[in-house]
Coordinates of C-alpha atoms in Angstrom, one line a residue:
M1 CA 235.4 391.3 28.5
R2 CA 231.9 390.3 29.4
I3 CA 231.1 386.9 27.9
A4 CA 227.7 385.1 27.7
L5 CA 227.9 381.4 28.1
F6 CA 225.8 379.7 25.4
V7 CA 226.0 376.3 27.1
T8 CA 223.7 374.4 24.6
C9 CA 221.0 372.1 25.8
F10 CA 223.1 369.0 25.1
N11 CA 225.8 370.1 27.5
D12 CA 223.4 371.6 30.0
A13 CA 221.5 368.4 30.3
L14 CA 224.1 365.7 29.9
F15 CA 227.6 367.2 30.4
P16 CA 227.3 370.2 32.8
G17 CA 231.0 369.7 33.8
T18 CA 232.0 371.0 30.3
G19 CA 230.1 374.2 30.8
R20 CA 231.8 374.7 34.2
A21 CA 235.2 374.0 32.7
L22 CA 234.6 376.7 30.0
V23 CA 233.6 379.2 32.6
R24 CA 236.7 378.5 34.7
I25 CA 239.0 378.8 31.7
L26 CA 237.6 382.2 30.7
E27 CA 237.5 383.5 34.2
D28 CA 241.1 382.5 34.8
L29 CA 241.9 384.6 31.8
G30 CA 240.3 387.6 33.5
H31 CA 237.0 387.7 31.8
Q32 CA 233.5 387.9 33.3
V33 CA 231.2 385.1 32.3
T34 CA 227.4 385.4 32.6
F35 CA 224.8 382.7 32.1
P36 CA 221.5 383.9 30.7
P37 CA 219.1 381.4 32.4
D38 CA 216.3 381.7 29.8
Q39 CA 218.3 380.1 27.0
T40 CA 216.9 376.9 25.5
C41 CA 217.6 374.7 22.5
C42 CA 219.0 376.6 19.5
G43 CA 216.7 374.5 17.2
Q44 CA 219.3 372.5 15.4
I45 CA 217.5 369.2 15.8
H46 CA 214.3 370.8 14.5
F47 CA 216.0 372.4 11.5
N48 CA 217.8 369.2 10.5
T49 CA 214.5 367.2 10.7
G50 CA 212.6 369.7 8.6
Y51 CA 210.7 371.5 11.2
R52 CA 211.7 375.0 10.1
T53 CA 208.8 376.8 11.6
E54 CA 209.6 375.4 15.0
A55 CA 213.3 376.1 14.5
C56 CA 212.5 379.8 13.6
R57 CA 210.6 380.1 16.9
L58 CA 213.7 379.0 18.8
L59 CA 215.7 381.4 16.7
L60 CA 213.5 384.3 17.9
R61 CA 213.9 383.2 21.5
F62 CA 217.7 382.9 21.1
L63 CA 217.9 386.5 19.7
K64 CA 215.8 387.8 22.6
V65 CA 217.9 386.0 25.2
F66 CA 221.3 387.0 23.8
E67 CA 220.6 390.3 22.0
D68 CA 222.5 392.4 24.5
A69 CA 225.5 390.0 24.9
E70 CA 228.9 391.4 23.9
V71 CA 230.2 388.0 23.0
L72 CA 228.7 384.5 23.1
V73 CA 231.0 381.4 23.6
A74 CA 229.8 377.8 23.4
P75 CA 231.5 374.4 24.0
S76 CA 229.9 373.1 20.8
A77 CA 230.9 373.7 17.2
S78 CA 227.6 372.2 15.9
C79 CA 225.4 374.6 17.8
V80 CA 227.6 377.6 16.9
A81 CA 227.3 376.4 13.3
M82 CA 223.5 376.5 13.7
V83 CA 223.6 380.1 14.8
R84 CA 226.1 381.2 12.2
E85 CA 225.1 379.2 9.2
Q86 CA 221.4 378.1 9.6
Y87 CA 220.0 381.1 11.4
P88 CA 220.7 383.4 8.4
E89 CA 219.0 380.8 6.1
L90 CA 215.9 380.8 8.4
A91 CA 215.8 384.6 8.5
R92 CA 216.0 384.9 4.8
D93 CA 213.0 382.6 4.5
T94 CA 210.9 385.1 6.4
G95 CA 211.7 388.0 4.2
D96 CA 212.1 390.1 7.3
G97 CA 215.0 392.5 6.8
G98 CA 215.0 393.5 10.5
L99 CA 215.2 389.9 11.6
M100 CA 218.1 389.2 9.1
S101 CA 220.0 392.1 10.6
G102 CA 219.5 390.9 14.1
V103 CA 220.6 387.4 13.2
E104 CA 223.7 388.6 11.4
A105 CA 224.7 390.7 14.4
V106 CA 224.3 387.9 16.9
A107 CA 226.0 385.4 14.6
S108 CA 229.0 387.6 14.3
R109 CA 229.4 387.6 18.1
T110 CA 229.0 383.8 18.6
F111 CA 232.1 381.6 18.9
E112 CA 233.1 378.0 19.7
L113 CA 235.6 378.0 22.6
S114 CA 238.8 377.0 20.8
E115 CA 238.3 379.5 18.0
F116 CA 237.6 382.2 20.5
L117 CA 240.7 381.5 22.6
V118 CA 243.1 381.2 19.7
G119 CA 241.5 383.4 17.0
K120 CA 240.0 386.2 19.1
L121 CA 242.0 386.3 22.3
G122 CA 245.3 385.1 20.8
V123 CA 245.7 382.6 23.7
E124 CA 247.1 379.1 23.2
D125 CA 248.5 378.3 26.6
V126 CA 245.9 378.4 29.3
G127 CA 248.1 376.9 32.0
A128 CA 246.8 373.4 31.7
S129 CA 248.7 370.3 32.6
F130 CA 247.5 366.8 31.7
E131 CA 249.1 363.4 31.9
G132 CA 248.2 361.2 29.0
R133 CA 248.4 360.3 25.3
V134 CA 245.5 362.2 23.7
V135 CA 244.0 362.1 20.3
L136 CA 241.9 364.8 18.8
H137 CA 238.8 363.9 16.8
P138 CA 238.1 366.9 14.5
T139 CA 234.3 367.0 14.4
C140 CA 232.5 367.7 11.2
H141 CA 230.9 370.9 12.2
S142 CA 234.2 372.3 13.6
V143 CA 236.0 371.6 10.4
R144 CA 233.3 371.9 7.7
G145 CA 230.8 374.1 9.4
I146 CA 232.7 376.9 11.2
D147 CA 236.3 376.2 10.2
V148 CA 238.1 376.3 13.6
A149 CA 241.2 375.3 11.6
D150 CA 244.0 374.1 14.0
A151 CA 242.8 376.0 17.1
P152 CA 242.0 372.8 19.1
E153 CA 245.4 371.3 18.2
R154 CA 247.3 374.4 19.1
L155 CA 245.6 374.5 22.5
L156 CA 246.4 370.8 23.1
R157 CA 250.1 371.2 22.1
A158 CA 250.5 373.9 24.8
V159 CA 249.2 371.6 27.6
K160 CA 252.1 370.5 29.8
R161 CA 252.9 366.8 29.9
L162 CA 250.2 366.0 27.3
E163 CA 251.3 363.7 24.4
L164 CA 249.3 364.5 21.3
A165 CA 248.8 361.4 19.1
E166 CA 248.0 361.4 15.4
L167 CA 244.5 360.1 14.4
P168 CA 244.5 358.1 11.2
N169 CA 241.8 359.3 8.8
A170 CA 241.1 362.1 11.2
L171 CA 238.7 364.0 8.9
E172 CA 236.3 361.1 8.5
C173 CA 232.9 361.5 10.3
C174 CA 232.3 359.5 13.5
G175 CA 228.8 358.7 12.3
F176 CA 226.8 360.6 14.8
G177 CA 225.4 363.5 12.8
G178 CA 222.6 364.2 15.3
T179 CA 219.4 362.7 13.9
F180 CA 221.5 360.9 11.2
S181 CA 222.5 358.3 13.7
V182 CA 218.8 357.7 14.5
K183 CA 217.6 357.6 11.0
N184 CA 220.5 355.6 9.6
P185 CA 221.7 353.4 12.4
D186 CA 223.5 350.8 10.4
T187 CA 225.5 353.3 8.4
S188 CA 226.2 355.3 11.6
L189 CA 227.5 352.2 13.4
A190 CA 229.7 351.3 10.4
M191 CA 231.3 354.7 10.4
L192 CA 231.7 354.6 14.2
S193 CA 233.5 351.2 14.0
D194 CA 236.0 352.7 11.5
K195 CA 236.5 355.7 13.9
I196 CA 237.1 353.5 16.9
R197 CA 239.6 351.4 14.9
D198 CA 241.5 354.5 14.1
I199 CA 241.4 355.7 17.7
Q200 CA 242.9 352.3 18.8
D201 CA 245.5 352.5 16.1
S202 CA 246.6 355.9 17.5
G203 CA 247.5 354.3 20.8
A204 CA 245.7 357.1 22.7
D205 CA 244.2 356.6 26.1
V206 CA 242.0 359.8 25.8
V207 CA 239.9 361.0 22.9
T208 CA 239.0 364.6 22.9
A209 CA 236.9 366.9 20.7
V210 CA 235.0 370.2 20.8
D211 CA 231.6 368.5 20.6
N212 CA 230.3 366.3 23.4
S213 CA 227.7 364.9 21.0
C214 CA 230.4 363.2 18.9
L215 CA 232.2 362.1 22.1
M216 CA 229.1 360.5 23.5
H217 CA 228.6 358.6 20.3
I218 CA 232.2 357.4 20.4
A219 CA 232.0 356.6 24.1
G220 CA 228.9 354.4 23.4
G221 CA 230.8 352.4 20.8
L222 CA 233.8 352.0 23.1
R223 CA 231.6 350.8 25.9
R224 CA 229.9 348.2 23.7
M225 CA 233.3 346.9 22.7
G226 CA 234.5 346.8 26.2
L227 CA 237.1 349.5 25.5
L228 CA 235.8 352.4 27.6
G229 CA 237.3 353.3 31.0
E230 CA 240.5 353.9 32.9
D231 CA 241.4 350.2 33.3
A232 CA 244.4 348.7 31.4
G233 CA 243.8 349.4 27.8
G234 CA 240.7 351.5 28.5
I235 CA 240.1 354.7 26.5
R236 CA 238.4 357.8 28.0
T237 CA 236.5 360.5 26.2
M238 CA 237.0 364.1 27.4
H239 CA 235.8 367.4 26.0
L240 CA 238.6 369.8 25.1
A241 CA 237.5 372.3 27.8
E242 CA 237.9 369.6 30.5
I243 CA 241.5 369.0 29.4
L244 CA 242.2 372.7 29.3
V245 CA 241.0 373.2 32.8
S246 CA 242.9 370.3 34.2
R247 CA 246.0 370.7 36.4
E248 CA 248.4 367.7 36.7
G249 CA 245.8 365.4 35.2
S250 CA 242.9 366.3 37.5
L251 CA 240.1 368.7 36.9
S252 CA 240.7 371.9 38.9

């Protein structure tokens, strides 16, 4: 299958290793991965802040860049949710039936990595091996936005040597929410404190998720509390793709 990498601007700018891991996973499964270099932000931040006109411009660019892609796969549930949930809303606002058709077509071909592996390819074991006690944070967009169900958990359970811990209050938000954490810092930090307490209670030494935005927020809280790192008692954050590409505890 020919797959286009929708890397998302967040990962491209701050976590390029996640994009590389996604490519490695799909290529190891025998697929060809392309990277359309003209892709930019999907417009989620603009949309969530009320700049719908600007978000629509980015929608049009997205369609132009990916219109010929057979399948799009991204390491971010929140950006996939933007394409599948908010793009149709923006298209309806324009009253342009042709645009709506184009949006629906691209949205139907856009997937988050774990849902693509498990739901579309029927793959749970990608040959990964990782030493550690890992806890999964189910991000809000993955659960409530695009409903990846138990795909991330099934992939983690298939990783050799990995011990999957249970996260108390797993479905509670970490408090990031994109611009929410900027506009409501006190509430965001209170939610983050609860999430970090639950991570500690799980006994995990690694926190994983399908969204690096949430992991960055969690890592920031861990760092401020002196809990981030690989030292005794330290907790690491790793995107799911980076665990799935690992062999014997190291990135391949």
